[in-house]
Amino acid sequence: FFGTVGLYRVFIKIFPAYRLVLIACIFLLPSVIYFSSSIHRDGLIYLSLSMVIYHLFFMMQNKKYSFKNILIILIFLALILLLRNFVFITLVPAIIAWMFAEHKPKYAFIIFSGIYLFISVLFFCTGFLPPSFNLPAHVSNRQIDFIIIAKRGASAININPLYPNFRSFLNNIPQALNHSFMRPYLTEHLNFLYIPSGLEIFCYEILFLSFIFFRKKNITFSPLICFSVFLTITMFLIIGYTIPIIGAIVRYRSIYLPFILIPIICYTDWKKIKTIFHIKIGRASCR
């Protein structure tokens, strides 16, 4: 629970009026509880990621760069690298962008967008390097490995082949986002065990639609929120690109759900939603 407590202490600084929402998103999400509590890599990665965020956040907020905090951050980064190297590779650009954005918080979104654009160009430029440094080829090979594993699984789904070039990655974005953000569907009957996961993701989709149509005006995205959103979307893209197994998708994405749900819920204008529904209910009762 060190990781979850650390995350709560960080996000309560950003959203002090949303204590119960943060408790629900950090401590009580069903898939996060299930997959982070078992003896598996996901729980350790969730802990490591949370500790990196906790120490980075307070180190930059207090402007005290102690050797102890830096050492703790490096230890947990090394643990992430050993457990899942692609998470480490995804995390490094997000941390770099976060550190730059802390100097200009008002331009955090622009800074993150610029750095991620640069990293994306650099990512595809590695395709001209020898095979050991060819990052698009590594992602493509990872997909092939998972397709082989999926042949022995019960929840395999169709996935478009991913080739190590920009056009293939671009064309596969809709499918990748669909797989990581929306599967399993409520209409999928792969296994009755996936029904809770389908209901859970359906609830999150409703929350996302509420944010789209009723988001607060004049939102200022802090560096931490930009870090959370950019990291989560990048991880979901990688998951959607490479994993053709519903069970693995549900497990891999679970520990990143709090980072996307917190801004969605906290930036939704719930008072406006309440007012609209009260008006509609009032009109219906008058009729």
CSV table of C-alpha atoms in Angstrom, one decimal, residues 55-196:
chain,number,residue,atom,x,y,z
A,55,HIS,CA,9.4,11.5,-4.8
A,56,LEU,CA,9.6,13.4,-8.1
A,57,PHE,CA,6.5,15.5,-7.3
A,58,PHE,CA,7.6,16.5,-3.8
A,59,MET,CA,11.2,17.0,-4.8
A,60,MET,CA,10.2,19.4,-7.5
A,61,GLN,CA,7.5,21.1,-5.4
A,62,ASN,CA,9.8,21.7,-2.5
A,63,LYS,CA,12.8,22.4,-4.8
A,64,LYS,CA,15.0,20.1,-2.6
A,65,TYR,CA,16.9,17.6,-4.8
A,66,SER,CA,18.4,15.4,-2.1
A,67,PHE,CA,20.7,12.5,-2.8
A,68,LYS,CA,18.3,10.2,-0.9
A,69,ASN,CA,15.3,11.0,-3.0
A,70,ILE,CA,17.2,10.7,-6.3
A,71,LEU,CA,18.6,7.3,-5.2
A,72,ILE,CA,15.1,6.1,-4.3
A,73,ILE,CA,13.8,7.2,-7.7
A,74,LEU,CA,16.7,5.5,-9.5
A,75,ILE,CA,16.1,2.2,-7.5
A,76,PHE,CA,12.4,2.1,-8.5
A,77,LEU,CA,13.2,3.0,-12.1
A,78,ALA,CA,15.7,0.2,-12.2
A,79,LEU,CA,13.0,-2.2,-10.8
A,80,ILE,CA,10.7,-1.1,-13.6
A,81,LEU,CA,13.4,-1.7,-16.1
A,82,LEU,CA,14.0,-5.2,-14.8
A,83,LEU,CA,10.3,-6.1,-14.7
A,84,ARG,CA,9.1,-4.6,-18.0
A,85,ASN,CA,11.6,-2.7,-20.0
A,86,PHE,CA,8.9,-1.2,-22.4
A,87,VAL,CA,7.3,0.5,-19.4
A,88,PHE,CA,10.6,2.1,-18.5
A,89,ILE,CA,11.2,3.3,-22.1
A,90,THR,CA,7.7,4.9,-22.0
A,91,LEU,CA,8.2,6.4,-18.6
A,92,VAL,CA,11.5,8.2,-19.3
A,93,PRO,CA,10.0,10.7,-21.9
A,94,ALA,CA,7.1,11.4,-19.6
A,95,ILE,CA,9.5,12.2,-16.7
A,96,ILE,CA,11.6,14.4,-18.9
A,97,ALA,CA,8.6,16.4,-20.2
A,98,TRP,CA,7.3,16.7,-16.6
A,99,MET,CA,10.6,18.1,-15.3
A,100,PHE,CA,10.6,20.7,-18.2
A,101,ALA,CA,7.0,21.6,-17.6
A,102,GLU,CA,7.5,22.3,-13.9
A,103,HIS,CA,9.5,25.4,-15.0
A,104,LYS,CA,6.6,26.7,-17.1
A,105,PRO,CA,3.4,25.2,-15.6
A,106,LYS,CA,1.1,27.4,-17.7
A,107,TYR,CA,2.5,25.8,-20.9
A,108,ALA,CA,2.6,22.3,-19.6
A,109,PHE,CA,0.4,20.8,-22.3
A,110,ILE,CA,2.4,22.5,-25.1
A,111,ILE,CA,5.7,21.4,-23.6
A,112,PHE,CA,4.5,17.8,-23.3
A,113,SER,CA,3.1,17.9,-26.9
A,114,GLY,CA,6.4,19.3,-28.2
A,115,ILE,CA,8.6,16.8,-26.4
A,116,TYR,CA,6.4,13.8,-27.4
A,117,LEU,CA,6.4,14.9,-31.0
A,118,PHE,CA,10.2,15.0,-30.9
A,119,ILE,CA,10.3,11.6,-29.2
A,120,SER,CA,7.9,10.2,-31.8
A,121,VAL,CA,10.1,11.4,-34.7
A,122,LEU,CA,13.2,10.0,-32.9
A,123,PHE,CA,11.4,6.7,-32.4
A,124,PHE,CA,10.8,6.2,-36.1
A,125,CYS,CA,14.2,7.5,-37.0
A,126,THR,CA,15.7,4.5,-35.1
A,127,GLY,CA,14.3,2.4,-38.0
A,128,PHE,CA,17.3,3.4,-40.0
A,129,LEU,CA,19.7,2.1,-37.3
A,130,PRO,CA,21.0,-1.5,-36.9
A,131,PRO,CA,18.3,-4.0,-35.8
A,132,SER,CA,19.3,-4.0,-32.1
A,133,PHE,CA,18.4,-0.2,-32.0
A,134,ASN,CA,15.4,-0.4,-34.3
A,135,LEU,CA,12.6,0.5,-31.8
A,136,PRO,CA,9.6,0.1,-34.3
A,137,ALA,CA,10.9,-3.4,-35.2
A,138,HIS,CA,11.1,-4.3,-31.5
A,139,VAL,CA,7.4,-3.3,-31.0
A,140,SER,CA,6.5,-5.2,-34.2
A,141,ASN,CA,8.4,-8.3,-32.9
A,142,ARG,CA,6.6,-8.0,-29.6
A,143,GLN,CA,3.3,-8.2,-31.3
A,144,ILE,CA,4.4,-11.3,-33.2
A,145,ASP,CA,5.4,-12.9,-29.9
A,146,PHE,CA,2.0,-12.2,-28.3
A,147,ILE,CA,0.2,-13.5,-31.4
A,148,ILE,CA,2.1,-16.8,-31.0
A,149,ILE,CA,1.1,-16.9,-27.3
A,150,ALA,CA,-2.6,-16.0,-28.2
A,151,LYS,CA,-2.9,-19.2,-30.2
A,152,ARG,CA,-2.8,-21.2,-26.9
A,153,GLY,CA,-5.2,-18.8,-25.1
A,154,ALA,CA,-9.0,-18.7,-24.8
A,155,SER,CA,-9.5,-15.0,-25.2
A,156,ALA,CA,-7.6,-14.3,-28.4
A,157,ILE,CA,-8.9,-11.5,-30.6
A,158,ASN,CA,-8.0,-10.4,-34.2
A,159,ILE,CA,-5.3,-7.8,-34.5
A,160,ASN,CA,-3.9,-6.1,-37.6
A,161,PRO,CA,-0.2,-6.9,-38.3
A,162,LEU,CA,2.1,-4.1,-37.2
A,163,TYR,CA,5.0,-3.4,-39.5
A,164,PRO,CA,8.0,-1.4,-38.4
A,165,ASN,CA,7.1,1.8,-40.3
A,166,PHE,CA,5.3,5.1,-39.6
A,167,ARG,CA,2.3,4.3,-41.9
A,168,SER,CA,1.6,1.0,-40.2
A,169,PHE,CA,1.7,2.5,-36.7
A,170,LEU,CA,-0.6,5.4,-37.9
A,171,ASN,CA,-3.1,3.1,-39.5
A,172,ASN,CA,-3.3,0.8,-36.4
A,173,ILE,CA,-4.0,3.7,-33.9
A,174,PRO,CA,-7.8,3.3,-34.1
A,175,GLN,CA,-7.7,-0.4,-33.4
A,176,ALA,CA,-5.1,0.0,-30.7
A,177,LEU,CA,-7.1,2.5,-28.8
A,178,ASN,CA,-10.3,0.5,-29.3
A,179,HIS,CA,-8.6,-2.6,-27.8
A,180,SER,CA,-7.1,-0.9,-24.8
A,181,PHE,CA,-9.8,1.6,-24.0
A,182,MET,CA,-13.0,-0.4,-24.9
A,183,ARG,CA,-12.4,-4.2,-24.7
A,184,PRO,CA,-14.0,-6.4,-23.5
A,185,TYR,CA,-17.4,-5.2,-24.9
A,186,LEU,CA,-20.5,-6.0,-22.9
A,187,THR,CA,-21.6,-8.0,-26.0
A,188,GLU,CA,-18.5,-10.2,-25.9
A,189,HIS,CA,-19.1,-13.7,-24.4
A,190,LEU,CA,-15.6,-15.0,-24.4
A,191,ASN,CA,-15.9,-16.1,-20.8
A,192,PHE,CA,-18.3,-15.2,-18.0
A,193,LEU,CA,-15.2,-14.0,-16.0
A,194,TYR,CA,-14.9,-11.0,-18.4
A,195,ILE,CA,-18.4,-9.7,-17.6
A,196,PRO,CA,-17.2,-7.7,-14.6
